[in-house]
Amino acid sequence: MQRYFGEVLEGRVILSENDVFHLVKVMRCKIGTEIEIVSDGRVFLARVEQVKPLLIKVLKSIKENTELPSDIVLILAALKGDKNDIVLQKATELGVREIDIFFSERTIVKLKPSECDGKLSRYRRIVKEASEQSRRSRIPLVSFLTSFND
């Protein structure tokens, strides 16, 4: 069953544009398709009531706790290439609560301040998708540190 992070208001589900596209176009959902929605750390079972426009109704709350009992923070020196993507994905699947990326003296990768926002939004999308796939009820926080001392 597909899992999405969204918002539950008055028994209805609100999803991001990307999630709506994924559900309707990629997964080709139909009326009656059941999905799981995570909102504020709580998991809900929901059903698609209408496809165009997308209307999703909450059926019930599901009690589950898939998070680790302790909070783990990963402090990662920026890696070159797509290695950051893989580390973010795997750390999320393992249950890390927060990932802080920093640039050290010996870090090969150097980002301009204008590039940081784009990278950060990409990294947040990666951990969101990894959280959905690994059935987590929280999305890890991802941020850049200006130095290791921070």
C-alpha positions as a printed Julia matrix, in Angstrom:
150×3 Matrix{Float64}:
   0.0    0.0     0.0
   1.36   3.43   -0.97
   2.25   5.88    1.8
   2.23   9.65    1.42
   3.01  12.54    3.75
   0.17  15.02    3.72
  -2.24  16.96    5.87
  -5.53  15.73    7.3
  -8.24  18.36    7.79
 -11.81  17.5     8.78
 -11.57  13.95    7.46
 -10.1   15.0     4.1
  -6.52  14.67    2.87
  -4.42  17.43    1.34
  -1.37  16.31   -0.65
   1.4   18.28   -2.37
   1.25  18.76   -6.15
   4.03  16.23   -6.66
   2.21  13.61   -4.57
  -1.06  14.24   -6.42
   0.76  13.78   -9.74
   2.41  10.59   -8.47
  -0.83   9.14   -7.17
  -2.96   9.99  -10.22
  -0.54   9.72  -13.15
   2.18   7.3   -12.0
   0.21   4.97   -9.72
  -2.98   5.39  -11.82
  -5.22   5.35   -8.8
  -8.91   4.68   -9.22
 -11.94   5.42   -7.08
 -11.74   3.1    -4.08
  -7.93   2.91   -3.98
  -6.74   2.79   -0.39
  -3.56   4.57    0.68
  -1.8    5.46    3.92
  -1.39   9.11    4.89
   1.07  10.37    7.49
   0.13  13.68    9.09
   1.93  15.1    12.13
   3.49  11.7    12.88
   0.11   9.9    12.87
  -0.8    7.31   10.23
  -4.25   7.18    8.63
  -5.91   4.77    6.24
  -7.62   6.73    3.46
  -9.61   6.01    0.31
  -9.72   7.86   -3.0
 -13.33   9.07   -3.43
 -12.84  11.06   -6.62
  -9.95  11.29   -9.11
 -10.56  14.58  -10.96
 -10.25  16.66   -8.87
  -8.55  14.36   -6.39
 -10.63  13.83   -3.27
  -9.35  11.53   -0.53
 -11.36  10.63    2.58
  -9.84   9.38    5.84
 -11.24   6.01    6.93
  -9.48   5.43   10.23
  -6.38   6.09   12.27
  -3.72   3.37   12.39
  -1.64   2.83   15.51
   1.94   2.11   14.59
   5.34   3.14   15.79
   8.12   2.59   13.28
  10.54   5.16   14.68
  13.64   4.27   16.68
  13.4    4.74   20.47
  16.45   7.04   20.42
  17.08  10.09   18.26
  20.1    9.69   15.99
  21.72  12.68   14.3
  24.05  12.09   11.35
  26.7   14.74   10.77
  27.99  14.27    7.25
  30.91  15.92    5.47
  29.69  16.84    1.98
  30.61  14.2    -0.59
  31.18  14.67   -4.31
  28.92  13.38   -7.04
  25.68  11.67   -6.11
  27.14  10.0    -3.01
  25.24  12.43   -0.73
  21.98  11.19   -2.28
  22.76   7.57   -1.46
  23.88   8.35    2.1
  20.74  10.44    2.73
  18.5    7.69    1.39
  20.13   4.88    3.38
  20.38   6.92    6.6
  16.67   7.71    6.33
  15.83   4.04    5.79
  17.88   3.17    8.89
  15.9    5.59   11.07
  18.06   8.71   11.45
  16.12  11.69   12.86
  18.32  14.51   11.54
  21.07  14.9     8.94
  23.45  17.86    9.08
  25.8   18.35    6.15
  28.95  20.43    6.59
  31.9   21.56    4.5
  35.35  21.02    5.98
  38.83  22.14    4.93
  39.31  18.87    3.09
  35.89  18.72    1.47
  36.33  18.65   -2.28
  32.81  19.91   -3.0
  32.36  23.66   -2.69
  28.88  25.14   -3.03
  28.08  28.75   -3.73
  25.38  30.22   -1.47
  23.03  30.39   -4.47
  23.36  26.61   -4.99
  22.57  25.66   -1.39
  18.79  26.18   -1.65
  18.52  23.96   -4.72
  20.6   21.2    -3.15
  18.68  21.43    0.11
  15.29  21.07   -1.6
  16.63  18.1    -3.57
  17.95  16.45   -0.39
  14.64  17.04    1.4
  12.77  15.41   -1.49
  15.13  12.41   -1.31
  14.58  11.87    2.43
  10.8   12.34    2.02
  10.64   9.64   -0.65
  12.9    7.34    1.39
  10.65   7.89    4.43
   7.57   6.91    2.42
   9.28   3.83    1.01
  10.58   2.65    4.39
   7.17   3.32    6.01
   8.42   5.89    8.52
   6.09   8.24   10.34
   8.58  11.15   10.34
  10.71  12.82    7.72
  14.29  13.47    8.88
  15.42  17.09    9.04
  18.16  17.99    6.55
  20.26  21.12    6.91
  23.65  22.58    6.04
  26.13  23.6     8.73
  28.56  26.39    7.94
  31.35  24.64    9.82
  32.0   21.54   11.9
  32.02  23.66   15.07
  28.36  24.6    14.49
